[in-house]
Short mmCIF file of C-alpha atoms in Angstrom, two decimals:
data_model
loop_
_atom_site.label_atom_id
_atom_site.label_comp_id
_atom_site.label_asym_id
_atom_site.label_seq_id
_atom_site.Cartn_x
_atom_site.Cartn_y
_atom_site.Cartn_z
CA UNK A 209 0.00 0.00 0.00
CA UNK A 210 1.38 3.09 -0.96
CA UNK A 211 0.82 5.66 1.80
CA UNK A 212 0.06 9.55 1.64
CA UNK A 213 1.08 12.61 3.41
CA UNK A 214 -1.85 14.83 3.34
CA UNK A 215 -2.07 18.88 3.88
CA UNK A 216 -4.54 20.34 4.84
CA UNK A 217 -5.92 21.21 1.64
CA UNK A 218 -6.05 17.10 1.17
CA UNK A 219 -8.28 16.90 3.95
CA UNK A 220 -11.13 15.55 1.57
CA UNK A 221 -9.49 13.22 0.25
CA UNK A 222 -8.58 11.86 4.02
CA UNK A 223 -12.01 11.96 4.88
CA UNK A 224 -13.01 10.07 2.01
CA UNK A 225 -10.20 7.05 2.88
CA UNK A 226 -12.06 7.14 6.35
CA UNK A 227 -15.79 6.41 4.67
CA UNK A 228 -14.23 3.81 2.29
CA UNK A 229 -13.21 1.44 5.24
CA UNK A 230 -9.17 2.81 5.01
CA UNK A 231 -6.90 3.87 7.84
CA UNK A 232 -5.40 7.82 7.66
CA UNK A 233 -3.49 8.96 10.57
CA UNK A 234 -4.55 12.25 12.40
CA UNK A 235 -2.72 14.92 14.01
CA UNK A 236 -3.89 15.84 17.72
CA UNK A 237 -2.50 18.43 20.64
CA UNK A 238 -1.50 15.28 22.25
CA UNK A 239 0.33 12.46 19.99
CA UNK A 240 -1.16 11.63 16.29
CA UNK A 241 -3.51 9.14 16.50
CA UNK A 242 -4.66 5.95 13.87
CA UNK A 243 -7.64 7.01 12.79
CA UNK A 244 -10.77 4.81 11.02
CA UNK A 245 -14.53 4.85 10.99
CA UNK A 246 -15.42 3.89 14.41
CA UNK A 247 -18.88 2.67 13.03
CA UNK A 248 -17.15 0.05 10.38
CA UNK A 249 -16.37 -2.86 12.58
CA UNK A 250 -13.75 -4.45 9.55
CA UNK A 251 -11.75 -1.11 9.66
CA UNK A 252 -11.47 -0.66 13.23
CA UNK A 253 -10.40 -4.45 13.73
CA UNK A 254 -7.74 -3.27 10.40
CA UNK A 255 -6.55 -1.27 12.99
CA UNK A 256 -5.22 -3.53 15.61
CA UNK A 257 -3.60 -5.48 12.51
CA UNK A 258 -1.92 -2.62 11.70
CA UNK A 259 -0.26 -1.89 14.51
CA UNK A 260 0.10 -5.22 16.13
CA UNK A 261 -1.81 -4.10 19.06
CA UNK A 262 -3.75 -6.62 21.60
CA UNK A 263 -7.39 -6.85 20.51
CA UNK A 264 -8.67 -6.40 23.91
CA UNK A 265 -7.10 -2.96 24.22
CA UNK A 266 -10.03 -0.83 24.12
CA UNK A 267 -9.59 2.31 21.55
CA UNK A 268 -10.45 5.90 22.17
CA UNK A 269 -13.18 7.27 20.11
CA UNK A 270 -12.65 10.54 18.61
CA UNK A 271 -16.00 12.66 18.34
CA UNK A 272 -16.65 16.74 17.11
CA UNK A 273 -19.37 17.58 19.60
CA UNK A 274 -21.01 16.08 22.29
CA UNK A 275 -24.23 15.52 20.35
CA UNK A 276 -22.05 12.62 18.40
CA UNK A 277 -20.86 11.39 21.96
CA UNK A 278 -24.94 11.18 22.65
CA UNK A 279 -25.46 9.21 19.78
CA UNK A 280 -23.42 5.92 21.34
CA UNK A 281 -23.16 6.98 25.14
CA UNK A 282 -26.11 6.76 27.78
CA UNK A 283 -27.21 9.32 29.03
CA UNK A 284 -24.77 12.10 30.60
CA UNK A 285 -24.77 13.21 33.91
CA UNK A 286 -24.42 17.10 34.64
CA UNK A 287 -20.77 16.41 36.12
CA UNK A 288 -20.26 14.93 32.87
CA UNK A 289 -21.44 17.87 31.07
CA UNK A 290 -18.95 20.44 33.23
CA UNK A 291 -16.50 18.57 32.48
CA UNK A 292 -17.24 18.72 28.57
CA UNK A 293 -17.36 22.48 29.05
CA UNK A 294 -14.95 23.15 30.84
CA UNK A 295 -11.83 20.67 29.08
CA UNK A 296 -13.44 20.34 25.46
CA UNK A 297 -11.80 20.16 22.99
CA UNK A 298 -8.79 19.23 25.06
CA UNK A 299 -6.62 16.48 26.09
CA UNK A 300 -9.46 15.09 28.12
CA UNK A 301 -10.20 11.61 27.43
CA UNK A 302 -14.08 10.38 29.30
CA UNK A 303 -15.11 6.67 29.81
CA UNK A 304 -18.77 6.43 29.48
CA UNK A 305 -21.21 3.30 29.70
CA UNK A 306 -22.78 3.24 25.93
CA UNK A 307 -25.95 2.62 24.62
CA UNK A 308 -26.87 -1.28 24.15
CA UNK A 309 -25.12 -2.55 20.55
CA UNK A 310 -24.38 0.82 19.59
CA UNK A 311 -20.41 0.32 18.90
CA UNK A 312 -18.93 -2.47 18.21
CA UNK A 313 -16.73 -4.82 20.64
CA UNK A 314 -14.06 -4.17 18.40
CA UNK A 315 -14.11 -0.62 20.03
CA UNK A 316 -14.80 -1.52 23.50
CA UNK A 317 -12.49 -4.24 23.55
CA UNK A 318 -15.44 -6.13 24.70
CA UNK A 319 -16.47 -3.88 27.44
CA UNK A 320 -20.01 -2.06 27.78
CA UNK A 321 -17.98 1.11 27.96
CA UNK A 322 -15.80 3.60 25.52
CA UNK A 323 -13.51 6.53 25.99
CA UNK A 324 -14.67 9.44 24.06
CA UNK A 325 -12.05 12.41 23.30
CA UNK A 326 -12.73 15.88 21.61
CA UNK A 327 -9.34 16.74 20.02
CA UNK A 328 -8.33 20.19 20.51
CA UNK A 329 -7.00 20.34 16.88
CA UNK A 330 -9.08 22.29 13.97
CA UNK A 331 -7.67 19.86 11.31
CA UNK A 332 -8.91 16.59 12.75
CA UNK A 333 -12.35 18.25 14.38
CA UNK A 334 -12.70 18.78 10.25
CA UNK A 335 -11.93 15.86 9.31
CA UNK A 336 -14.14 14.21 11.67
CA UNK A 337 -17.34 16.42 9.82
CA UNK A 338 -16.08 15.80 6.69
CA UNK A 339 -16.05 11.91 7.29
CA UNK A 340 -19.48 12.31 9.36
CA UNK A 341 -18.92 9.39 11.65
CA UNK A 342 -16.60 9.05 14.70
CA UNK A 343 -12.99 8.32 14.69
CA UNK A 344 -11.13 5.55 16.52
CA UNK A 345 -7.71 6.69 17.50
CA UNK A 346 -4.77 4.62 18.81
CA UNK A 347 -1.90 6.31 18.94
CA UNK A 348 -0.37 5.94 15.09
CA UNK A 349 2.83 3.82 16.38
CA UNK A 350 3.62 0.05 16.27
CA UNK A 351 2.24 -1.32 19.33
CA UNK A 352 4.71 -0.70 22.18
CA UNK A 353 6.57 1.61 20.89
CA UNK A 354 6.83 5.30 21.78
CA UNK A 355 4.20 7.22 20.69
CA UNK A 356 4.65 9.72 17.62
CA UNK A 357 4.39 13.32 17.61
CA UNK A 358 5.52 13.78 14.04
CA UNK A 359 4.17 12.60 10.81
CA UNK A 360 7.66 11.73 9.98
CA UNK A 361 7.16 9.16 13.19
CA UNK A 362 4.01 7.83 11.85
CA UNK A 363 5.70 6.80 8.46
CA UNK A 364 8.52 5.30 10.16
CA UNK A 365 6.31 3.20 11.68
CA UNK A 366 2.72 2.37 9.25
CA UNK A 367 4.40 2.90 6.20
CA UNK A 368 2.70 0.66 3.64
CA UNK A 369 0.23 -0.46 6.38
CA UNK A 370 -2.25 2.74 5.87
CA UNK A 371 -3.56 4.89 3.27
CA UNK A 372 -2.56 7.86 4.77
CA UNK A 373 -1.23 10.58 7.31
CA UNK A 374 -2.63 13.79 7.66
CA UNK A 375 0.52 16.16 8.63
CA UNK A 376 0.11 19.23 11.08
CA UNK A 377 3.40 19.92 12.14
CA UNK A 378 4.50 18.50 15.61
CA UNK A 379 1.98 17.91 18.56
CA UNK A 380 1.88 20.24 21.48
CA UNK A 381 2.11 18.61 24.09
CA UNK A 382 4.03 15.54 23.44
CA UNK A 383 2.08 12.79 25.87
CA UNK A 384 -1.38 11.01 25.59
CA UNK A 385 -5.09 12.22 27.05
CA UNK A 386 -5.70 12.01 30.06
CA UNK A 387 -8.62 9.49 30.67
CA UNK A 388 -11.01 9.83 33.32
CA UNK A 389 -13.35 6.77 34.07
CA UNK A 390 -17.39 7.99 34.61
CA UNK A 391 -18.65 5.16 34.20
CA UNK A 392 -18.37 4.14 37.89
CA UNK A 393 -20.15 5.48 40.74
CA UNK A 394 -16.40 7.57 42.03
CA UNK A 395 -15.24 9.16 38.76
CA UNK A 396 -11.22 7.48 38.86
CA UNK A 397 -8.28 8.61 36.36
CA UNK A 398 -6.79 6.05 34.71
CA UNK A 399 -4.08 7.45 32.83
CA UNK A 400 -2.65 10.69 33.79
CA UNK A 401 -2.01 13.79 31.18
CA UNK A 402 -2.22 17.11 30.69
CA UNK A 403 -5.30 17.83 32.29
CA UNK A 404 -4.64 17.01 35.81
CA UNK A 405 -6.42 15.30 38.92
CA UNK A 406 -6.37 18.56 40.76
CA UNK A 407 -7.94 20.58 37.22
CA UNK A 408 -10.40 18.23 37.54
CA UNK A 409 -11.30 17.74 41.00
CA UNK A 410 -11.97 21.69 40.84
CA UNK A 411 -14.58 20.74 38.25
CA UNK A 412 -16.66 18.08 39.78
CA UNK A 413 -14.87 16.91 43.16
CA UNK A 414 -12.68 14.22 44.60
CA UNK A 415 -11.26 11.48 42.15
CA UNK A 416 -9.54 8.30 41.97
CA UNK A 417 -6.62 7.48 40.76
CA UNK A 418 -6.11 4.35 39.45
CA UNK A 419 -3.98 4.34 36.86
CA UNK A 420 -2.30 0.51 37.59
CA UNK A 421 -1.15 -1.85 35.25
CA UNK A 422 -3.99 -4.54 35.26
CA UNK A 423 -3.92 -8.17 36.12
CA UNK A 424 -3.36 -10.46 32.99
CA UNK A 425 -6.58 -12.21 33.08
CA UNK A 426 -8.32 -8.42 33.31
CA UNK A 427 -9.96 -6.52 30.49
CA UNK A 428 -8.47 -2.77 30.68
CA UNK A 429 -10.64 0.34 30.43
CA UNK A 430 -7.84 2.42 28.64
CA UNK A 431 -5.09 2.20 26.56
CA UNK A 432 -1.94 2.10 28.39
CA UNK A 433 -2.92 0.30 31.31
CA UNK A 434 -2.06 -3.55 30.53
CA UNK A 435 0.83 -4.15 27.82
CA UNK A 436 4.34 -2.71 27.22
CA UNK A 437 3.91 0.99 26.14
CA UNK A 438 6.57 3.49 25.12
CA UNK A 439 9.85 1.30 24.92
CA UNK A 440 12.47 1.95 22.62
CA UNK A 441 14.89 -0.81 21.42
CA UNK A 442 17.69 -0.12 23.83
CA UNK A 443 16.93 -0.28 27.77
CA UNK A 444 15.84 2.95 29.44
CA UNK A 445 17.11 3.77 32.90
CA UNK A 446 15.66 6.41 35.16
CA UNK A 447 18.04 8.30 37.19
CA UNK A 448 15.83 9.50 40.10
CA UNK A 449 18.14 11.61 42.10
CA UNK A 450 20.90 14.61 41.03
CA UNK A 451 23.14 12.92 42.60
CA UNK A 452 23.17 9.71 40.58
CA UNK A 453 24.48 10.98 37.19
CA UNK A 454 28.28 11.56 38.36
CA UNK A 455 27.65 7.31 39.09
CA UNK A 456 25.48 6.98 36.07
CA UNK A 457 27.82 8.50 33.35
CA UNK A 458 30.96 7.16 35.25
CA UNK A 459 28.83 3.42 34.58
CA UNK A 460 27.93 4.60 30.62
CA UNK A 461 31.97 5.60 29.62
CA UNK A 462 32.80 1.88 30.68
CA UNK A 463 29.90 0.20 28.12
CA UNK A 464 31.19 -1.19 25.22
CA UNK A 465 28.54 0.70 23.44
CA UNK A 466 27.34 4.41 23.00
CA UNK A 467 24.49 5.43 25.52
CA UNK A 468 22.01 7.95 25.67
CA UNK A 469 21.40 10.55 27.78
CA UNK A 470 18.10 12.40 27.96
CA UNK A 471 18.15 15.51 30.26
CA UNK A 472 17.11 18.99 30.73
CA UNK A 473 19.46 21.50 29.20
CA UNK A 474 20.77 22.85 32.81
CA UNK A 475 21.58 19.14 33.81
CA UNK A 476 23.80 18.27 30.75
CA UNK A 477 25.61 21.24 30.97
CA UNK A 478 26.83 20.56 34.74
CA UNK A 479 28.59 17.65 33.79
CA UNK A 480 31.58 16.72 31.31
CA UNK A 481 29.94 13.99 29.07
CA UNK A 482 31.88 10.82 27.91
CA UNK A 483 33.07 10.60 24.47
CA UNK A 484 30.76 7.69 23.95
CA UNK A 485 27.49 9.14 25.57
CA UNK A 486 24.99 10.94 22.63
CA UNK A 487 22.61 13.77 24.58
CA UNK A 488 19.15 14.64 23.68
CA UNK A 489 17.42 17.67 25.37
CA UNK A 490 14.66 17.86 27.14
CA UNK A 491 14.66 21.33 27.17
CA UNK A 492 14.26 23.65 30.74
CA UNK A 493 11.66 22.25 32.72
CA UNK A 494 9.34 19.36 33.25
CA UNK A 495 6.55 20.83 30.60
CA UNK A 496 9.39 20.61 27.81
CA UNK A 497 10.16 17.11 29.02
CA UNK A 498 7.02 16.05 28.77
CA UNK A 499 6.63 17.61 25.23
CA UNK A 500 9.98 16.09 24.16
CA UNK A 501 10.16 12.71 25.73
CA UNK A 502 8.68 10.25 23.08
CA UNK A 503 11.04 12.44 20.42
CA UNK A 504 13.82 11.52 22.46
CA UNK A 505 12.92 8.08 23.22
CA UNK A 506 12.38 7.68 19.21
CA UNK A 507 15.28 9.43 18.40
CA UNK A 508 18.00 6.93 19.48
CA UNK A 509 15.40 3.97 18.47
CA UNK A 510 16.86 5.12 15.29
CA UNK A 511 20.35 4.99 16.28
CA UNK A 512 20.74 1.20 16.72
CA UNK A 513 24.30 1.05 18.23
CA UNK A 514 22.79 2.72 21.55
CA UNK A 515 21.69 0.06 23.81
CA UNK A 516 20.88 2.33 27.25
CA UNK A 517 19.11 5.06 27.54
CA UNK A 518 20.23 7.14 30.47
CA UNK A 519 16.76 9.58 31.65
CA UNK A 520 16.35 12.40 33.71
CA UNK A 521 13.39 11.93 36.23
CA UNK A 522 10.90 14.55 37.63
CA UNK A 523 8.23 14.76 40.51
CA UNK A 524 5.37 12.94 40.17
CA UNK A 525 2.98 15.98 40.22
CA UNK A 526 0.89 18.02 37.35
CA UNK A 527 1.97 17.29 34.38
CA UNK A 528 5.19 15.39 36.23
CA UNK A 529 2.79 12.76 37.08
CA UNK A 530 1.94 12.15 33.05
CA UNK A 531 5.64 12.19 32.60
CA UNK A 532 7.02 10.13 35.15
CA UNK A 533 3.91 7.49 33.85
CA UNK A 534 4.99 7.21 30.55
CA UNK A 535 8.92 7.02 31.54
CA UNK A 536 8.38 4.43 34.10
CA UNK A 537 6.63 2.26 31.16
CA UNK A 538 9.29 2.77 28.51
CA UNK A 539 11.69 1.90 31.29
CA UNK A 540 9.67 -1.70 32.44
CA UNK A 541 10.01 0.50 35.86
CA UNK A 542 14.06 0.12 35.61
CA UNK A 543 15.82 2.91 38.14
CA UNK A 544 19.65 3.61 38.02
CA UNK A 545 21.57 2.38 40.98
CA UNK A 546 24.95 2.75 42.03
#
């Protein structure tokens, strides 16, 4: 299959790929997503072939208004609706229970549930009227692998496995949705992001957190919460403490390959970096991180000599907390010691 880079200006085209039954990636604010017609149970099961991803992850439906959400979801409650209101369009994935046999399993990963999202990107809320249905949205990446940001990333990736890729520069913020769970009786996050539990506790109240990796045996509710996410090819090692990188690049200038080092510009500067250790910058502060992480991560995928992948860690709070997720996955939870 010969795949596309669409402009903007292509956007019918990519709309009309979506009502034939055909895969087109989609840029978001958070990571470009997979995209295919939500309501055409062959294409959205094309889309687990394509990127080798476990059919009982569940897939985020992407809508343009919350009168489409209506259309599959049961009724919404009024906390629901705030929260529309308030984080729409936004990087605010919401679980819902749906309507009896109104999506298909293929979607829910069997469940009687689906995350909804309302992208906070004009080009994909377009091509979402244009197609006139909803649009499932993985992230456009071969399953366990760090999520793209680029359409360059995408094509690395799906090349020859989709019809096409809708290009919109890089995304802004660099890490997935957050997904919120309302479909229970105590409203419970299970995968951090950009919009935090504190944003939305000012919203609607108290919620859980509960973003776990689930039992083998157990159906998740969101992406990201049962399988490998995130990992390059070469082992990722958080170094948790300032403290640790004298020990930690002292440990890379003895490997008999190069190693990476991702860190904030301030932190490679303060130290005099081995001959055989390639930096990547994570800019100034924990919101650049977060932006640049999967980059990074992807960027010395492509260097295949580089077998570890020394990382700078943050605290675990606002947008640390999607950060420190999504490094703790690509790492298999792997921490530096001396």
């Amino acid at each position: 299959m010969d795949t596309k880079i669409y402009t903007v200006n292509d956007l019918p085209q990519a709309a009309k790929e979506i009502q034939n039954g055909n895969l087109v990636s989609f840029p978001t604010e958070t990571v470009y997503g997979l995209g295919a017609d939500a309501t055409n149970e062959v294409a959205v099961k094309s889309v687990y072939a394509a990127k080798g991803r476990p059919s009982d992850n569940p897939l985020i439906v992407h809508v343009d208004s919350i009168k489409m959400v209506e259309k599959y979801a049961q009724p919404l409650s009024e906390a629901a609706k705030k929260l529309i209101s308030t984080f729409w369009p936004g990087p605010l994935t919401i679980i819902f229970k749906l309507k009896p046999g109104s999506l298909s399993k293929a979607v829910t990963g069997g469940l009687d549930t689906a995350a909804f999202r309302n992208p906070n990107n004009k080009v994909t809320l377009e091509l979402i009227k244009e197609a006139g249905v909803p649009i499932v949205g993985p992230s456009a990446n071969t399953s366990g692998k760090p999520s793209p940001t680029t359409a360059q990333h995408v094509y690395h990736d799906l090349k020859g496995k989709i019809a096409g890729i809708l290009d919109d520069g890089t995304s802004k913020f660099g890490v997935e949705s957050t997904v919120l769970d309302m479909s229970t009786d105590t409203p419970a996050i299970l995968r951090p992001g950009a919009v935090t539990s504190d944003d939305i506790s000012k919203i609607i109240g108290p919620v859980l957190d509960e973003h776990h990796k689930v039992a083998k045996n157990e159906v998740p509710k969101a992406p990201g919460m049962k399988y490998k996410h995130y990992a390059p090819n070469a082992q990722v090692y958080i170094i948790d403490h300032e403290d640790d990188w004298s020990d930690a690049l002292v440990w890379a200038s003895k490997q008999n390959s190069p190693v990476g080092m991702m860190a904030t510009d301030s932190r490679i500067a303060e130290f005099s970096i081995p001959d055989n250790v390639e930096t990547f910058s994570l800019g100034q502060d924990v919101n650049s991180a977060s932006h640049l992480l999967f980059a990074g991560l992807r960027h010395f995928d492509d260097e295949s000599e580089v077998k570890s992948i020394l990382t700078q860690s943050f605290d675990a709070n606002g947008i640390g907390e999607a950060y420190m997720n999504r490094l703790n996955k690509s790492a298999g939870q792997t921490h530096f010691t001396k």
